[in-house]
mmCIF file of C-alpha atoms and ligand atoms in Angstrom:
data_model
loop_
_atom_site.group_PDB
_atom_site.id
_atom_site.type_symbol
_atom_site.label_atom_id
_atom_site.label_comp_id
_atom_site.label_asym_id
_atom_site.label_seq_id
_atom_site.Cartn_x
_atom_site.Cartn_y
_atom_site.Cartn_z
ATOM 1 C CA UNK B 297 1.250 -12.936 17.012
ATOM 2 C CA UNK B 298 2.039 -11.704 13.481
ATOM 3 C CA UNK B 299 5.520 -11.039 12.373
ATOM 4 C CA UNK B 300 5.393 -7.953 10.087
ATOM 5 C CA UNK B 301 8.215 -7.373 7.763
ATOM 6 C CA UNK B 302 7.791 -3.637 6.848
ATOM 7 C CA UNK B 303 9.212 -0.532 5.789
ATOM 8 C CA UNK B 304 7.742 2.880 5.796
ATOM 9 C CA UNK B 305 6.179 3.057 2.402
ATOM 10 C CA UNK B 306 2.690 3.096 1.141
ATOM 11 C CA UNK B 307 2.440 -0.646 0.766
ATOM 12 C CA UNK B 308 3.826 -1.025 4.342
ATOM 13 C CA UNK B 309 1.270 1.311 5.784
ATOM 14 C CA UNK B 310 -1.581 -0.826 4.571
ATOM 15 C CA UNK B 311 -0.764 -3.570 6.766
ATOM 16 C CA UNK B 312 0.032 -1.428 9.891
ATOM 17 C CA UNK B 313 -3.318 0.298 9.297
ATOM 18 C CA UNK B 314 -5.186 -3.132 9.423
ATOM 19 C CA UNK B 315 -3.196 -4.525 12.351
ATOM 20 C CA UNK B 316 -3.981 -1.271 14.373
ATOM 21 C CA UNK B 317 -7.630 -1.392 13.444
ATOM 22 C CA UNK B 318 -7.930 -5.085 14.331
ATOM 23 C CA UNK B 319 -6.140 -4.866 17.484
ATOM 24 C CA UNK B 320 -3.907 -7.968 16.604
ATOM 25 C CA UNK B 321 -0.836 -8.265 18.448
ATOM 26 C CA UNK B 322 2.181 -7.879 16.063
ATOM 27 C CA UNK B 323 6.088 -7.476 15.988
ATOM 28 C CA UNK B 324 7.599 -5.238 13.190
ATOM 29 C CA UNK B 325 10.750 -6.440 11.599
ATOM 30 C CA UNK B 326 12.045 -3.256 9.603
ATOM 31 C CA UNK B 327 13.384 -4.162 6.283
ATOM 32 C CA UNK B 328 15.120 -1.069 5.129
ATOM 33 C CA UNK B 329 14.642 -1.299 1.384
ATOM 34 C CA UNK B 330 17.038 1.642 0.635
ATOM 35 C CA UNK B 331 19.876 -0.503 2.259
ATOM 36 C CA UNK B 332 19.054 -3.626 0.209
ATOM 37 C CA UNK B 333 17.754 -5.595 3.413
ATOM 38 C CA UNK B 334 15.001 -6.949 1.023
ATOM 39 C CA UNK B 335 17.601 -9.302 -0.474
ATOM 40 C CA UNK B 336 18.518 -10.920 3.015
ATOM 41 C CA UNK B 337 17.951 -14.692 2.234
ATOM 42 C CA UNK B 338 15.612 -15.244 5.300
ATOM 43 C CA UNK B 339 13.468 -12.293 4.037
ATOM 44 C CA UNK B 340 13.484 -13.788 0.475
ATOM 45 C CA UNK B 341 12.298 -17.099 1.743
ATOM 46 C CA UNK B 342 8.987 -15.313 2.867
ATOM 47 C CA UNK B 343 8.881 -12.720 0.087
ATOM 48 C CA UNK B 344 10.693 -14.077 -3.153
ATOM 49 C CA UNK B 345 9.813 -10.926 -5.198
ATOM 50 C CA UNK B 346 12.185 -9.016 -2.745
ATOM 51 C CA UNK B 347 9.372 -6.412 -1.865
ATOM 52 C CA UNK B 348 7.802 -5.477 1.534
ATOM 53 C CA UNK B 349 5.383 -6.103 3.035
ATOM 54 C CA UNK B 350 5.186 -9.593 4.149
ATOM 55 C CA UNK B 351 3.994 -11.356 7.307
ATOM 56 C CA UNK B 352 4.248 -14.602 9.346
ATOM 57 C CA UNK B 353 1.291 -15.770 11.182
ATOM 58 C CA UNK B 354 2.518 -17.845 14.082
ATOM 59 C CA UNK B 355 -1.018 -18.802 15.214
ATOM 60 C CA UNK B 356 -2.898 -19.704 12.022
ATOM 61 C CA UNK B 357 -6.571 -20.658 12.430
ATOM 62 C CA UNK B 358 -5.932 -24.292 11.409
ATOM 63 C CA UNK B 359 -3.636 -24.614 14.315
ATOM 64 C CA UNK B 360 -0.856 -25.777 11.896
ATOM 65 C CA UNK B 361 2.548 -24.543 11.072
ATOM 66 C CA UNK B 362 3.112 -20.849 10.731
ATOM 67 C CA UNK B 363 1.861 -19.230 7.557
ATOM 68 C CA UNK B 364 4.043 -16.774 5.440
ATOM 69 C CA UNK B 365 2.612 -14.507 2.919
ATOM 70 C CA UNK B 366 3.810 -11.578 0.645
ATOM 71 C CA UNK B 367 1.696 -9.129 -1.654
ATOM 72 C CA UNK B 368 -0.134 -6.591 0.331
ATOM 73 C CA UNK B 369 -3.598 -7.460 -1.153
ATOM 74 C CA UNK B 370 -3.058 -11.246 -0.373
ATOM 75 C CA UNK B 371 -2.097 -10.231 3.158
ATOM 76 C CA UNK B 372 -5.054 -7.917 3.730
ATOM 77 C CA UNK B 373 -7.433 -10.555 2.514
ATOM 78 C CA UNK B 374 -5.898 -13.175 4.755
ATOM 79 C CA UNK B 375 -5.960 -11.040 7.898
ATOM 80 C CA UNK B 376 -9.541 -9.893 7.105
ATOM 81 C CA UNK B 377 -10.647 -13.307 6.855
ATOM 82 C CA UNK B 378 -8.714 -14.363 9.948
ATOM 83 C CA UNK B 379 -10.358 -11.727 12.161
ATOM 84 C CA UNK B 380 -13.649 -11.712 10.075
ATOM 85 C CA UNK B 381 -13.846 -7.965 9.881
ATOM 86 C CA UNK B 382 -12.991 -5.317 7.266
ATOM 87 C CA UNK B 383 -14.529 -7.457 4.612
ATOM 88 C CA UNK B 384 -18.348 -7.762 4.118
ATOM 89 C CA UNK B 385 -19.678 -11.275 4.987
ATOM 90 C CA UNK B 386 -22.399 -10.910 2.366
ATOM 91 C CA UNK B 387 -21.331 -12.653 -0.746
ATOM 92 C CA UNK B 388 -21.969 -9.889 -3.280
ATOM 93 C CA UNK B 389 -20.838 -7.110 -0.990
ATOM 94 C CA UNK B 390 -17.694 -9.202 -0.415
ATOM 95 C CA UNK B 391 -16.885 -9.451 -4.162
ATOM 96 C CA UNK B 392 -17.343 -5.777 -4.307
ATOM 97 C CA UNK B 393 -14.616 -5.329 -1.655
ATOM 98 C CA UNK B 394 -12.306 -7.886 -3.503
ATOM 99 C CA UNK B 395 -12.614 -6.172 -6.871
ATOM 100 C CA UNK B 396 -11.824 -2.823 -5.493
ATOM 101 C CA UNK B 397 -9.045 -4.485 -3.580
ATOM 102 C CA UNK B 398 -7.737 -5.812 -6.872
ATOM 103 C CA UNK B 399 -8.232 -2.506 -8.610
ATOM 104 C CA UNK B 400 -5.836 -0.745 -6.087
ATOM 105 C CA UNK B 401 -3.399 -3.489 -6.596
ATOM 106 C CA UNK B 402 -3.323 -3.421 -10.336
ATOM 107 C CA UNK B 403 -4.137 0.184 -11.024
ATOM 108 C CA UNK B 404 -3.773 2.782 -8.217
ATOM 109 C CA UNK B 405 -0.585 1.324 -6.796
ATOM 110 C CA UNK B 406 1.366 0.528 -9.850
ATOM 111 C CA UNK B 407 0.441 3.773 -11.939
ATOM 112 C CA UNK B 408 0.947 6.009 -8.877
ATOM 113 C CA UNK B 409 4.258 4.253 -8.210
ATOM 114 C CA UNK B 410 5.338 5.133 -11.755
ATOM 115 C CA UNK B 411 4.199 8.667 -11.225
ATOM 116 C CA UNK B 412 6.411 8.785 -8.007
ATOM 117 C CA UNK B 413 9.333 7.333 -10.061
ATOM 118 C CA UNK B 414 9.345 9.656 -13.157
ATOM 119 C CA UNK B 415 8.284 12.765 -11.181
ATOM 120 C CA UNK B 416 10.385 12.346 -8.196
ATOM 121 C CA UNK B 417 13.242 9.863 -8.620
ATOM 122 C CA UNK B 418 14.175 9.587 -12.309
ATOM 123 C CA UNK B 419 17.610 11.399 -13.013
ATOM 124 C CA UNK B 420 16.091 12.717 -16.330
ATOM 125 C CA UNK B 421 12.843 14.609 -16.101
ATOM 126 C CA UNK B 422 10.965 12.763 -19.046
ATOM 127 C CA UNK B 423 7.973 15.007 -19.879
ATOM 128 C CA UNK B 424 6.262 12.068 -21.911
ATOM 129 C CA UNK B 425 6.576 9.768 -18.796
ATOM 130 C CA UNK B 426 5.543 12.240 -16.215
ATOM 131 C CA UNK B 427 2.603 13.440 -18.157
ATOM 132 C CA UNK B 428 1.400 9.874 -18.853
ATOM 133 C CA UNK B 429 1.473 8.947 -15.163
ATOM 134 C CA UNK B 430 0.143 12.213 -13.738
ATOM 135 C CA UNK B 431 -2.784 11.909 -16.088
ATOM 136 C CA UNK B 432 -3.310 8.244 -15.246
ATOM 137 C CA UNK B 433 -3.111 9.078 -11.595
ATOM 138 C CA UNK B 434 -5.876 11.862 -12.008
ATOM 139 C CA UNK B 435 -8.107 9.385 -13.986
ATOM 140 C CA UNK B 436 -7.776 6.841 -11.255
ATOM 141 C CA UNK B 437 -8.556 9.595 -8.465
ATOM 142 C CA UNK B 438 -11.738 10.434 -10.618
ATOM 143 C CA UNK B 439 -12.803 6.577 -10.793
ATOM 144 C CA UNK B 440 -12.474 6.453 -6.929
ATOM 145 C CA UNK B 441 -14.116 9.833 -6.550
ATOM 146 C CA UNK B 442 -17.157 8.659 -8.453
ATOM 147 C CA UNK B 443 -17.227 5.483 -6.608
ATOM 148 C CA UNK B 444 -17.404 7.493 -3.420
ATOM 149 C CA UNK B 445 -20.113 9.756 -4.428
ATOM 150 C CA UNK B 446 -22.951 8.023 -2.623
ATOM 151 C CA UNK B 447 -21.075 6.240 0.328
ATOM 152 C CA UNK B 448 -18.693 6.975 3.260
ATOM 153 C CA UNK B 449 -16.120 4.295 2.094
ATOM 154 C CA UNK B 450 -15.419 2.326 -0.836
ATOM 155 C CA UNK B 451 -17.820 -0.507 -0.092
ATOM 156 C CA UNK B 452 -20.092 1.590 2.413
ATOM 157 C CA UNK B 453 -18.505 0.363 5.596
ATOM 158 C CA UNK B 454 -14.713 0.658 6.244
ATOM 159 C CA UNK B 455 -12.903 -2.368 4.584
ATOM 160 C CA UNK B 456 -9.624 -3.601 3.483
ATOM 161 C CA UNK B 457 -10.214 -1.863 -0.045
ATOM 162 C CA UNK B 458 -10.098 1.611 1.673
ATOM 163 C CA UNK B 459 -6.902 0.580 3.741
ATOM 164 C CA UNK B 460 -5.174 -0.553 0.335
ATOM 165 C CA UNK B 461 -6.128 2.645 -1.397
ATOM 166 C CA UNK B 462 -5.618 5.127 1.290
ATOM 167 C CA UNK B 463 -1.819 5.195 1.408
ATOM 168 C CA UNK B 464 -1.661 5.545 -2.318
ATOM 169 C CA UNK B 465 -3.705 9.009 -2.397
ATOM 170 C CA UNK B 466 -0.939 11.373 -2.025
ATOM 171 C CA UNK B 467 -2.022 14.390 -4.200
ATOM 172 C CA UNK B 468 1.007 16.542 -3.191
ATOM 173 C CA UNK B 469 3.502 13.964 -4.467
ATOM 174 C CA UNK B 470 1.390 13.001 -7.412
ATOM 175 C CA UNK B 471 0.731 16.483 -9.075
ATOM 176 C CA UNK B 472 -3.111 16.373 -8.248
ATOM 177 C CA UNK B 473 -5.363 18.769 -6.781
ATOM 178 C CA UNK B 474 -7.487 17.080 -4.209
ATOM 179 C CA UNK B 475 -10.127 19.800 -4.472
ATOM 180 C CA UNK B 476 -10.969 18.389 -7.829
ATOM 181 C CA UNK B 477 -12.141 15.304 -6.306
ATOM 182 C CA UNK B 478 -14.407 16.297 -3.375
ATOM 183 C CA UNK B 479 -15.676 12.831 -2.357
ATOM 184 C CA UNK B 480 -12.195 11.408 -2.410
ATOM 185 C CA UNK B 481 -11.224 14.548 -0.225
ATOM 186 C CA UNK B 482 -13.869 13.849 2.364
ATOM 187 C CA UNK B 483 -12.862 10.024 2.465
ATOM 188 C CA UNK B 484 -9.265 10.880 2.843
ATOM 189 C CA UNK B 485 -9.942 13.195 5.709
ATOM 190 C CA UNK B 486 -12.112 10.570 7.412
ATOM 191 C CA UNK B 487 -9.559 7.847 7.131
ATOM 192 C CA UNK B 488 -6.789 10.072 8.393
ATOM 193 C CA UNK B 489 -8.867 10.941 11.519
ATOM 194 C CA UNK B 490 -9.102 7.340 12.630
ATOM 195 C CA UNK B 491 -7.097 6.558 15.590
ATOM 196 C CA UNK B 492 -5.691 3.321 14.108
ATOM 197 C CA UNK B 493 -4.545 5.362 11.093
ATOM 198 C CA UNK B 494 -2.650 7.941 13.397
ATOM 199 C CA UNK B 495 -1.180 4.914 15.300
ATOM 200 C CA UNK B 496 0.023 3.116 11.991
ATOM 201 C CA UNK B 497 1.681 6.295 10.888
ATOM 202 C CA UNK B 498 3.084 7.328 14.124
ATOM 203 C CA UNK B 499 4.907 3.794 14.167
ATOM 204 C CA UNK B 500 6.313 4.533 10.715
ATOM 205 C CA UNK B 501 7.756 7.773 11.955
ATOM 206 C CA UNK B 502 9.397 5.983 14.893
ATOM 207 C CA UNK B 503 10.894 3.410 12.550
ATOM 208 C CA UNK B 504 11.949 5.907 9.852
ATOM 209 C CA UNK B 505 12.039 9.520 10.939
ATOM 210 C CA UNK B 506 13.296 10.693 7.529
ATOM 211 C CA UNK B 507 10.871 12.814 5.530
ATOM 212 C CA UNK B 508 12.984 13.115 2.497
ATOM 213 C CA UNK B 509 11.683 11.855 -0.974
ATOM 214 C CA UNK B 510 15.035 11.840 -2.539
ATOM 215 C CA UNK B 511 17.288 8.905 -2.736
ATOM 216 C CA UNK B 512 21.111 8.688 -2.601
ATOM 217 C CA UNK B 513 23.077 7.139 -5.531
ATOM 218 C CA UNK B 514 23.570 4.020 -3.532
ATOM 219 C CA UNK B 515 19.815 3.647 -2.686
ATOM 220 C CA UNK B 516 19.030 4.272 -6.296
ATOM 221 C CA UNK B 517 21.288 1.504 -7.411
ATOM 222 C CA UNK B 518 19.703 -0.844 -4.968
ATOM 223 C CA UNK B 519 16.124 0.216 -5.890
ATOM 224 C CA UNK B 520 16.274 1.104 -9.439
ATOM 225 C CA UNK B 521 19.092 -1.053 -10.761
ATOM 226 C CA UNK B 522 17.427 -4.268 -10.307
ATOM 227 C CA UNK B 523 17.235 -6.787 -13.255
ATOM 228 C CA UNK B 524 17.271 -10.631 -13.743
ATOM 229 C CA UNK B 525 20.776 -10.751 -12.193
ATOM 230 C CA UNK B 526 19.660 -9.404 -8.799
ATOM 231 C CA UNK B 527 17.174 -11.909 -8.327
ATOM 232 C CA UNK B 528 18.536 -14.478 -5.498
HETATM 233 N N1 LIG R 269 2.547 -5.551 -5.138
HETATM 234 C C1 LIG R 269 3.364 -5.503 -4.026
HETATM 235 C C2 LIG R 269 4.180 -4.192 -4.244
HETATM 236 C C3 LIG R 269 5.224 -4.188 -3.163
HETATM 237 C C4 LIG R 269 6.391 -3.146 -3.316
HETATM 238 O O1 LIG R 269 6.338 -2.521 -4.273
HETATM 239 N N2 LIG R 269 7.166 -2.626 -2.131
HETATM 240 C C5 LIG R 269 8.028 -1.772 -2.309
HETATM 241 C C6 LIG R 269 7.894 -0.818 -1.306
HETATM 242 S S1 LIG R 269 6.450 0.060 -1.395
HETATM 243 C C7 LIG R 269 9.314 -2.447 -2.143
HETATM 244 O O2 LIG R 269 9.461 -3.244 -1.327
HETATM 245 N N3 LIG R 269 10.534 -2.255 -2.773
HETATM 246 C C8 LIG R 269 11.788 -2.940 -2.710
HETATM 247 C C9 LIG R 269 12.432 -2.973 -3.980
HETATM 248 O O3 LIG R 269 12.086 -2.343 -4.921
HETATM 249 O O4 LIG R 269 13.645 -3.717 -3.968
HETATM 250 C C10 LIG R 269 2.453 -5.270 -2.722
HETATM 251 O O5 LIG R 269 1.474 -4.705 -2.890
HETATM 252 O O6 LIG R 269 2.726 -5.917 -1.924
#
């Protein structure tokens, strides 16, 4: 049984997509980040960076104490190794998967996150910041589109690299036209059509039916007012 500490955001979806694909038993513990639940001391013991997702594996392979993990890329790697699926076994192909997983973590996630911040959430609409992150998101879409030109999924077969990237390709929110990226468009549609993806996103809707991308003043303070003083 995996305990999943989760909210209905792109980084959260990565892990429900994996767990649904793998058919692992899991229990969702919602952490409503708009209400500040990521600062709960019990959650911080698992995820000291006050971010979702996090997991606790109560039945680790070594039979020892439960293992707690934070950072979605590390969680995906851990889970893929646990079930020996969704990561290639052949060493060079495994490396390719790991490098694209890191590419998502270090590039697509953070840049698209800034795109959302300045495009949707920032109280002032700063053209320099919006333009910078819209262009960078477009560049990253083009990089992924190029990788996908001769393969169905990022590493050929469906892997954790795809699960990490998929929730972050949101053209409507990111001021991108998906038709400019035909291989990415085909890839996105193929992953959306997977039953496990549908289950993961249906779970998200059950937990948080809200579809708004606006944040209340209180939520903004909790999410965007963080500083060294808010680290507990
Ligand atoms: N690099 C982290 C990023 C996690 C992250 O930014 N999570 C967001 C939701 S998508 C969060 O928990 N935000 C809460 C906050 O900002 O306090 C990962 O991939 O797990």
